[in-house]
Amino acid sequence: MRRSIRVSGTIFVAAMLCFLPAAVFAQANGGPRMDHENTLPPEPVGPTPMAPDGHPDLTGLWNGLADNLLGVPNQMHNVGIEVGPDSTRDIHSGVQIATWPLQKRKPQNNEQNERAATLLRRMGSNRPIYKPQYWQRVKDFDANSNEEDPSNNCMPAGVPRMGVPSYIAQTPTYLVFLYPGQGGLIATATSYRMIPTDGRKHTNLEDLDGTWNGESIGHWEGDTMVIDSIGFNSTSWFDQLGGYFHSENMHVIERLHRDGNTLTWTVTVEDPDVLLEPWTTTPRVALLNPNPKAILDESLPCSERDFAHVVTKEHH
Amino acid sequence: MPMQAGTLKEIAGKALVIAALAALFFQGARGQSNSSKASAGAKTTPATAATADDANKSSTSEVADTLKVAAEAVGLARWSGVGGQRLPEVDVINTMEIWGSGTTYVYNQSNKPGEPGAAVKTEYHAALGYNPPAMRVEMTRSSSGAPAQAGAVTQRTIEVVRDKYAWDESEIGAGLVPGKGTATPSMASVSNRLLQLWTLPYGAIKAALAAGDKTKVTTENGAKVITFPLSGQLAGVTVKATLDAQNEIAKVETRTDNPALTNLITETEYSDYKDHGEIATDVKSPGHIVRKQGGHQVLDIQVKILDANNPYLVFPVPENVKNAAAH
């Protein structure tokens, strides 16, 4: 009993730390706190600014409203669960999921909240289809993610797990993406990407040393920026949850589409070594910080402090 | 949009919306099959066992309340306040995996009516999901004692169903990768296998919610009884689920008036509920499952582990099974 209480406390503190950067960021930039009552994506507002070359300008600070994309509501949306005030839908399958009114929620303590969050994050039907010989490995990785998660100990999340960039700078010949670090149980280091859009071709895969982010090259398809990445190591997982490992032959195609003050990010993962078929994520929608003076604050040093206290397999 | 304190009118309105959406859910669940739609036009057969007299008819609110407490009793209806959000309670159960051991009973033509079949020691392993509806049941039967014992004859079967497809696998995931096992279509088994999925406690609650205003609640011998019709491939089958004192589903009975579906007449008893997961989920599952089919006991299993943490379980349909279903 004493052990479970301690773990619950540990996880709770870790969860709070996960939200710390966003909370600090919100205060620094005067943004409102977002208390989610649904996981519906934001509706686009305003015109889409265009760059001098005629393409949409993706420059901006995204998700800058204290809306941490790693929070439970966004993670639910990321796995394709769209919760409205009275209804819930699995975006991938279209299935309606039973929903009970907010006012009638059964009281839960923090431990129950955490366990429910673990289920909520995994309930979506949009799952990559691995070859059968790897099904058990994925399950084992997920079940033992407290120990197995390759992003533990401040290691990079890698592409595409790192998600929607928090800041994009766009020039005529390259994009710069910034990803602030996270604290807590899923502590990750600050990361960045510099993505050429000058028409160059990929280096031969055989000549690339596998890396966390791979070699990324962008080009426009109409108003959509398409970023093609190869040359990965086989260390990272390609989604936030689930133990979704990959081989060095992973090929990632990211699509970013700006509509007014929203940025929709969709990823297709191809890996014929381990997947039966390509897998496409549920589109994730980021919101532009409307404050033109907003900046990304310095991330706290990434420091892993929680693992020594974890005594069960309960996890996020 | 800030949520105001709910008035009775608002709550009643939301209950109606939820009932309608629940009906859509089951229809939607029936309609999936690897990106193609199946049985989208299937009609729901009215409940045959739900024709209680008017005085015994349950109110909409009583049905909603009963289903809610049943869903909460097994940990199906959940919410999380992590991060401070205020999301409603939703059905969190999609995939789960069960390991158990016990006895299955084998019947043949020499069995006399009412006589028990041959008891066979059985290791039971089921992987299942509700979105899409699918189940893979792996059973290893040993004719005498433990499989390792000398002289024991073991038989391993892997029976799979997903949507309108059913097949048998020579190994887990057979037929998906060249050279890796054989998948044998078994279309005649679709209804029987789907019934196992929807008569589990979680399936029964989901199906009762999906049946909308066709779901009734009565009281029998002091116990709450939920009655509702199934639909899609299981149209014509009515389910009667009995709750225990903790509002957990203690018994699920299926009935039909259709003489062609008599193999779908079943009775399954569930007891010894607790969280059987190695990773705690607060999802309560039965520790003991006893199933009868056509009046004969067919399964008596003690559950050892039940992983309800929506584990990675997938049920892709092999091409040869799709082709067989198309012809």
PDB file of N, CA and C in Angstrom, chain A residues 20 38 73 173 181 212 252 267 292:
ATOM      1  N   LEU A  20       4.971  21.767 -16.778  1.00  0.00           N
ATOM      2  CA  LEU A  20       5.656  22.937 -16.270  1.00  0.00           C
ATOM      3  C   LEU A  20       6.123  23.890 -17.364  1.00  0.00           C
ATOM      4  N   ASN A  38     -12.873  19.614 -24.268  1.00  0.00           N
ATOM      5  CA  ASN A  38     -13.008  18.731 -25.425  1.00  0.00           C
ATOM      6  C   ASN A  38     -11.625  18.545 -26.027  1.00  0.00           C
ATOM      7  N   PRO A  73      -5.533  15.676 -23.157  1.00  0.00           N
ATOM      8  CA  PRO A  73      -6.501  15.947 -24.224  1.00  0.00           C
ATOM      9  C   PRO A  73      -5.863  15.888 -25.605  1.00  0.00           C
ATOM     10  N   THR A 173      15.048  29.229 -48.729  1.00  0.00           N
ATOM     11  CA  THR A 173      15.806  28.007 -49.025  1.00  0.00           C
ATOM     12  C   THR A 173      15.886  27.007 -47.875  1.00  0.00           C
ATOM     13  N   GLY A 181      12.721  21.635 -24.717  1.00  0.00           N
ATOM     14  CA  GLY A 181      12.811  20.417 -23.918  1.00  0.00           C
ATOM     15  C   GLY A 181      11.645  20.283 -22.961  1.00  0.00           C
ATOM     16  N   TRP A 212      18.926  10.473 -35.067  1.00  0.00           N
ATOM     17  CA  TRP A 212      17.602  10.549 -34.454  1.00  0.00           C
ATOM     18  C   TRP A 212      16.606  11.273 -35.355  1.00  0.00           C
ATOM     19  N   VAL A 252      10.096   8.786 -43.516  1.00  0.00           N
ATOM     20  CA  VAL A 252       9.050   9.608 -42.902  1.00  0.00           C
ATOM     21  C   VAL A 252       8.673  10.748 -43.837  1.00  0.00           C
ATOM     22  N   VAL A 267       1.712  12.864 -40.606  1.00  0.00           N
ATOM     23  CA  VAL A 267       2.932  12.099 -40.877  1.00  0.00           C
ATOM     24  C   VAL A 267       2.586  10.722 -41.423  1.00  0.00           C
ATOM     25  N   PRO A 292       2.605  38.923 -31.126  1.00  0.00           N
ATOM     26  CA  PRO A 292       3.774  39.059 -32.010  1.00  0.00           C
ATOM     27  C   PRO A 292       5.078  39.199 -31.246  1.00  0.00           C
TER      28      PRO A 292
END
